[in-house]
């Protein structure tokens, strides 16, 4: 479905934290449908991804439309992604795909260790910290020796992912979101960098920061603004081109980042090598 009103819907879903999209469109595609289903899950509506009158009214209701939060009893790609990250940080033993007692206790332990409000819920503040490079691991967690990886294997993994479908929260091997693609390629290259989101990768001060879009090199990461936050990341492959998991296109694509749109939304780059 295409409509100018889809753009308004996407903007509102981004504002509430349900949608990460590289650029707003007039297309009601898989990423928008999934974001609507997350909103429906949060508000105890039928979770079908269809934006009917009841769902639409609630999305634009400033009082009743609640921001994205992971709560007890939820399951889905976003829960899988959260549990993988909690495992990386040493807070969770076994990933179940279900936000139950073990996950609640793991989130509480993370919140305590990272000086956050402790409620076992995963709202935006907790999410930003969990997926940041400075998230504090558990006291019992023994950090592995940090490995940098190799740029050749990194780019090879990105090229092999071309055409794979975009799925929010996915990190391979055959479906990805934008930060999931970066995570997958870093791991394929032998890097021990954890599962961060675009904002987390952008703020990783262990990597050299590039502030000029024209100074980026092969293997760099490039970051873009979506509304008030950093919402998209791509992998620079040279000659002004990048490989990225595009929610707008519904797949991993090869395209130029030197267009007016990307120049206007460019935030920074990072050099992991």
Short mmCIF file of C-alpha atoms in Angstrom, two decimals:
data_model
loop_
_atom_site.label_atom_id
_atom_site.label_comp_id
_atom_site.label_asym_id
_atom_site.label_seq_id
_atom_site.Cartn_x
_atom_site.Cartn_y
_atom_site.Cartn_z
CA UNK A 1 0.00 0.00 0.00
CA UNK A 2 1.29 3.48 -0.91
CA UNK A 3 -0.10 6.71 0.52
CA UNK A 4 1.24 10.07 1.75
CA UNK A 5 -0.36 9.21 5.10
CA UNK A 6 2.04 6.26 5.45
CA UNK A 7 4.81 8.80 5.87
CA UNK A 8 2.95 10.38 8.80
CA UNK A 9 2.42 6.95 10.34
CA UNK A 10 6.11 6.10 10.02
CA UNK A 11 7.12 9.39 11.61
CA UNK A 12 4.82 8.74 14.57
CA UNK A 13 6.06 5.16 15.01
CA UNK A 14 9.64 6.44 14.96
CA UNK A 15 8.75 9.06 17.56
CA UNK A 16 7.37 6.34 19.85
CA UNK A 17 10.40 4.09 19.31
CA UNK A 18 8.71 1.28 17.37
CA UNK A 19 10.34 1.90 14.00
CA UNK A 20 13.90 2.34 12.80
CA UNK A 21 13.87 3.28 9.14
CA UNK A 22 16.57 4.63 6.86
CA UNK A 23 14.20 7.07 5.15
CA UNK A 24 10.49 7.72 5.41
CA UNK A 25 8.47 6.52 2.42
CA UNK A 26 4.88 6.34 1.24
CA UNK A 27 5.09 2.54 1.20
CA UNK A 28 3.48 0.40 3.90
CA UNK A 29 6.20 -2.26 3.71
CA UNK A 30 7.43 -5.08 5.98
CA UNK A 31 9.28 -2.77 8.39
CA UNK A 32 6.21 -0.57 8.94
CA UNK A 33 3.95 -3.61 9.31
CA UNK A 34 6.29 -5.09 11.91
CA UNK A 35 6.45 -1.77 13.81
CA UNK A 36 2.64 -1.64 13.88
CA UNK A 37 2.56 -5.22 15.21
CA UNK A 38 4.95 -4.21 18.02
CA UNK A 39 2.66 -1.31 18.90
CA UNK A 40 -0.32 -3.66 18.91
CA UNK A 41 1.52 -6.08 21.19
CA UNK A 42 2.29 -3.26 23.60
CA UNK A 43 -1.36 -2.17 23.70
CA UNK A 44 -3.01 -5.63 23.86
CA UNK A 45 -4.52 -5.35 20.38
CA UNK A 46 -4.75 -8.10 17.78
CA UNK A 47 -1.14 -8.39 16.58
CA UNK A 48 -1.62 -8.58 12.81
CA UNK A 49 0.40 -5.55 11.63
CA UNK A 50 -2.68 -4.07 9.97
CA UNK A 51 -3.25 -0.43 10.87
CA UNK A 52 -7.03 -0.43 11.18
CA UNK A 53 -9.12 2.38 12.73
CA UNK A 54 -8.59 1.28 16.36
CA UNK A 55 -4.83 0.86 15.99
CA UNK A 56 -4.44 4.09 14.02
CA UNK A 57 -6.40 6.15 16.54
CA UNK A 58 -4.33 4.79 19.42
CA UNK A 59 -1.02 5.42 17.65
CA UNK A 60 -1.85 9.12 17.31
CA UNK A 61 -3.37 9.42 20.80
CA UNK A 62 -0.81 11.42 22.80
CA UNK A 63 -2.19 10.16 26.12
CA UNK A 64 -2.88 6.49 25.42
CA UNK A 65 -0.22 5.74 22.78
CA UNK A 66 2.67 4.42 24.89
CA UNK A 67 6.34 4.41 23.83
CA UNK A 68 8.07 1.16 22.93
CA UNK A 69 8.98 -0.91 25.99
CA UNK A 70 9.74 -4.61 26.45
CA UNK A 71 7.60 -6.06 29.23
CA UNK A 72 7.02 -9.39 30.92
CA UNK A 73 5.26 -11.88 28.67
CA UNK A 74 6.46 -10.49 25.33
CA UNK A 75 8.26 -12.52 22.68
CA UNK A 76 9.62 -11.84 19.22
CA UNK A 77 12.77 -10.79 17.35
CA UNK A 78 13.29 -7.87 19.72
CA UNK A 79 13.27 -10.20 22.74
CA UNK A 80 15.76 -12.52 21.00
CA UNK A 81 18.03 -9.55 20.30
CA UNK A 82 17.81 -8.31 23.90
CA UNK A 83 18.59 -11.74 25.34
CA UNK A 84 21.59 -12.17 23.03
CA UNK A 85 22.98 -8.87 24.27
CA UNK A 86 22.33 -9.73 27.94
CA UNK A 87 24.20 -13.00 27.37
CA UNK A 88 27.14 -11.12 25.82
CA UNK A 89 27.30 -8.92 28.92
CA UNK A 90 27.11 -11.86 31.32
CA UNK A 91 23.68 -11.19 32.81
CA UNK A 92 21.67 -14.04 31.27
CA UNK A 93 22.40 -17.72 30.99
CA UNK A 94 20.00 -19.18 28.46
CA UNK A 95 18.06 -17.30 25.79
CA UNK A 96 14.45 -18.48 25.60
CA UNK A 97 12.84 -15.96 23.24
CA UNK A 98 10.36 -15.16 26.00
CA UNK A 99 10.49 -12.15 28.35
CA UNK A 100 9.96 -14.10 31.56
CA UNK A 101 11.34 -14.17 35.10
CA UNK A 102 14.95 -14.87 34.10
CA UNK A 103 15.00 -11.98 31.65
CA UNK A 104 13.37 -9.63 34.16
CA UNK A 105 16.02 -10.49 36.76
CA UNK A 106 18.79 -10.09 34.18
CA UNK A 107 17.47 -6.65 33.20
CA UNK A 108 17.23 -5.64 36.87
CA UNK A 109 20.82 -6.73 37.45
CA UNK A 110 21.92 -4.75 34.39
CA UNK A 111 20.00 -1.68 35.53
CA UNK A 112 21.54 -1.89 39.01
CA UNK A 113 25.08 -2.29 37.68
CA UNK A 114 24.62 0.58 35.23
CA UNK A 115 23.01 3.03 37.70
CA UNK A 116 19.60 3.03 36.03
CA UNK A 117 16.14 2.92 37.56
CA UNK A 118 15.46 -0.71 38.48
CA UNK A 119 12.10 -2.10 37.32
CA UNK A 120 12.96 -5.06 35.07
CA UNK A 121 11.31 -3.32 32.10
CA UNK A 122 13.30 -2.42 29.03
CA UNK A 123 12.34 1.10 27.99
CA UNK A 124 14.29 3.55 25.86
CA UNK A 125 16.83 4.58 28.54
CA UNK A 126 17.68 0.96 29.36
CA UNK A 127 17.75 0.01 25.67
CA UNK A 128 20.14 2.85 24.82
CA UNK A 129 22.52 1.71 27.56
CA UNK A 130 22.32 -2.02 26.78
CA UNK A 131 23.17 -1.47 23.12
CA UNK A 132 25.91 1.09 23.79
CA UNK A 133 29.65 0.41 23.73
CA UNK A 134 30.00 1.52 27.37
CA UNK A 135 27.40 -0.87 28.82
CA UNK A 136 28.89 -2.24 32.06
CA UNK A 137 29.03 -6.07 32.11
CA UNK A 138 28.16 -8.16 35.16
CA UNK A 139 30.67 -8.46 37.99
CA UNK A 140 31.06 -12.19 37.36
CA UNK A 141 31.59 -11.73 33.66
CA UNK A 142 35.16 -12.39 32.54
CA UNK A 143 35.82 -10.28 29.51
CA UNK A 144 37.36 -12.05 26.55
CA UNK A 145 40.44 -10.61 24.89
CA UNK A 146 39.11 -8.05 22.45
CA UNK A 147 39.76 -9.05 18.85
CA UNK A 148 39.73 -6.51 16.07
CA UNK A 149 39.08 -8.75 13.06
CA UNK A 150 40.10 -8.18 9.44
CA UNK A 151 38.67 -5.69 6.98
CA UNK A 152 38.72 -8.10 4.01
CA UNK A 153 36.50 -10.68 5.71
CA UNK A 154 34.26 -7.88 6.99
CA UNK A 155 33.57 -6.54 3.50
CA UNK A 156 33.25 -10.03 2.03
CA UNK A 157 30.52 -10.87 4.54
CA UNK A 158 28.69 -7.63 3.66
CA UNK A 159 28.81 -8.40 -0.06
CA UNK A 160 27.52 -11.94 0.49
CA UNK A 161 24.54 -10.51 2.41
CA UNK A 162 23.32 -8.43 -0.56
CA UNK A 163 19.69 -9.17 -1.35
CA UNK A 164 18.95 -10.71 2.04
CA UNK A 165 15.60 -9.57 3.49
CA UNK A 166 15.35 -6.78 6.05
CA UNK A 167 13.87 -8.00 9.33
CA UNK A 168 13.87 -5.75 12.39
CA UNK A 169 16.07 -7.16 15.16
CA UNK A 170 17.69 -9.81 12.95
CA UNK A 171 21.48 -10.30 12.84
CA UNK A 172 21.90 -13.00 10.21
CA UNK A 173 22.79 -15.30 8.75
CA UNK A 174 20.09 -14.77 6.12
CA UNK A 175 18.10 -11.75 7.36
CA UNK A 176 19.18 -8.48 8.93
CA UNK A 177 18.35 -5.05 10.24
CA UNK A 178 20.94 -2.30 9.77
CA UNK A 179 22.91 -2.80 13.00
CA UNK A 180 22.38 -6.57 12.81
CA UNK A 181 24.18 -6.60 9.46
CA UNK A 182 27.14 -4.75 10.97
CA UNK A 183 27.21 -7.12 13.95
CA UNK A 184 27.11 -10.17 11.68
CA UNK A 185 29.90 -8.88 9.42
CA UNK A 186 32.11 -7.93 12.38
CA UNK A 187 31.69 -11.41 13.84
CA UNK A 188 32.39 -13.01 10.44
CA UNK A 189 35.63 -11.03 10.35
CA UNK A 190 36.67 -12.32 13.79
CA UNK A 191 35.84 -9.20 15.80
CA UNK A 192 34.55 -9.70 19.34
CA UNK A 193 32.51 -6.48 19.30
CA UNK A 194 29.08 -7.10 20.83
CA UNK A 195 25.58 -6.59 19.47
CA UNK A 196 25.02 -2.83 19.53
CA UNK A 197 22.42 -0.68 17.79
CA UNK A 198 23.26 2.09 15.32
CA UNK A 199 23.52 4.67 18.11
CA UNK A 200 25.75 2.35 20.13
CA UNK A 201 28.14 1.70 17.25
CA UNK A 202 28.25 5.42 16.45
CA UNK A 203 29.28 6.23 20.03
CA UNK A 204 32.01 3.57 20.27
CA UNK A 205 35.00 5.68 21.27
CA UNK A 206 37.34 2.72 20.86
CA UNK A 207 37.15 3.39 17.13
CA UNK A 208 38.45 6.46 15.30
CA UNK A 209 35.68 8.93 14.53
CA UNK A 210 35.30 10.39 11.03
CA UNK A 211 33.39 13.67 10.91
CA UNK A 212 33.66 14.42 7.16
CA UNK A 213 31.52 12.25 4.90
CA UNK A 214 34.03 12.71 2.08
CA UNK A 215 36.86 11.28 4.22
CA UNK A 216 35.33 7.85 4.71
CA UNK A 217 37.26 4.78 3.55
CA UNK A 218 36.50 1.15 2.72
CA UNK A 219 35.49 -0.74 5.86
CA UNK A 220 34.30 2.34 7.75
CA UNK A 221 30.85 2.51 9.29
CA UNK A 222 28.62 5.44 8.35
CA UNK A 223 25.79 6.72 10.54
CA UNK A 224 22.67 8.73 9.82
CA UNK A 225 20.10 10.64 11.83
CA UNK A 226 16.46 9.53 12.04
CA UNK A 227 14.34 12.18 13.74
CA UNK A 228 16.10 12.97 17.05
CA UNK A 229 18.42 9.97 17.26
CA UNK A 230 20.96 7.99 15.25
CA UNK A 231 18.78 5.49 13.47
CA UNK A 232 20.73 3.96 10.59
CA UNK A 233 24.18 2.53 9.85
CA UNK A 234 25.83 1.37 6.63
CA UNK A 235 29.13 -0.23 5.66
CA UNK A 236 31.36 1.87 3.37
CA UNK A 237 32.71 -0.17 0.44
CA UNK A 238 34.50 2.61 -1.47
CA UNK A 239 33.81 5.11 -4.27
CA UNK A 240 30.98 6.73 -2.32
CA UNK A 241 29.04 3.48 -2.04
CA UNK A 242 27.74 1.58 0.97
CA UNK A 243 26.07 -1.72 1.77
CA UNK A 244 23.24 -1.46 4.26
CA UNK A 245 20.13 -3.29 5.40
CA UNK A 246 17.43 -0.93 4.16
CA UNK A 247 14.00 -0.98 5.78
CA UNK A 248 12.66 1.17 2.95
CA UNK A 249 13.83 -1.29 0.27
CA UNK A 250 13.13 -4.35 2.39
CA UNK A 251 16.55 -5.90 1.81
CA UNK A 252 20.33 -5.46 1.99
CA UNK A 253 21.31 -3.05 -0.79
CA UNK A 254 24.35 -1.50 -2.50
CA UNK A 255 23.91 2.24 -3.06
CA UNK A 256 25.52 5.67 -2.95
CA UNK A 257 25.69 7.62 0.30
CA UNK A 258 26.68 10.84 -1.50
CA UNK A 259 23.11 11.90 -2.28
CA UNK A 260 21.51 15.01 -0.79
CA UNK A 261 19.41 12.88 1.57
CA UNK A 262 22.37 11.05 3.09
CA UNK A 263 24.56 14.16 3.24
CA UNK A 264 21.81 16.00 5.11
CA UNK A 265 21.29 13.20 7.64
CA UNK A 266 24.96 12.19 8.06
CA UNK A 267 26.12 12.14 11.69
CA UNK A 268 29.59 10.59 11.73
CA UNK A 269 31.65 7.59 10.73
CA UNK A 270 33.68 5.09 12.74
CA UNK A 271 36.78 3.14 11.69
CA UNK A 272 36.85 -0.28 13.41
CA UNK A 273 40.18 -1.33 11.84
#
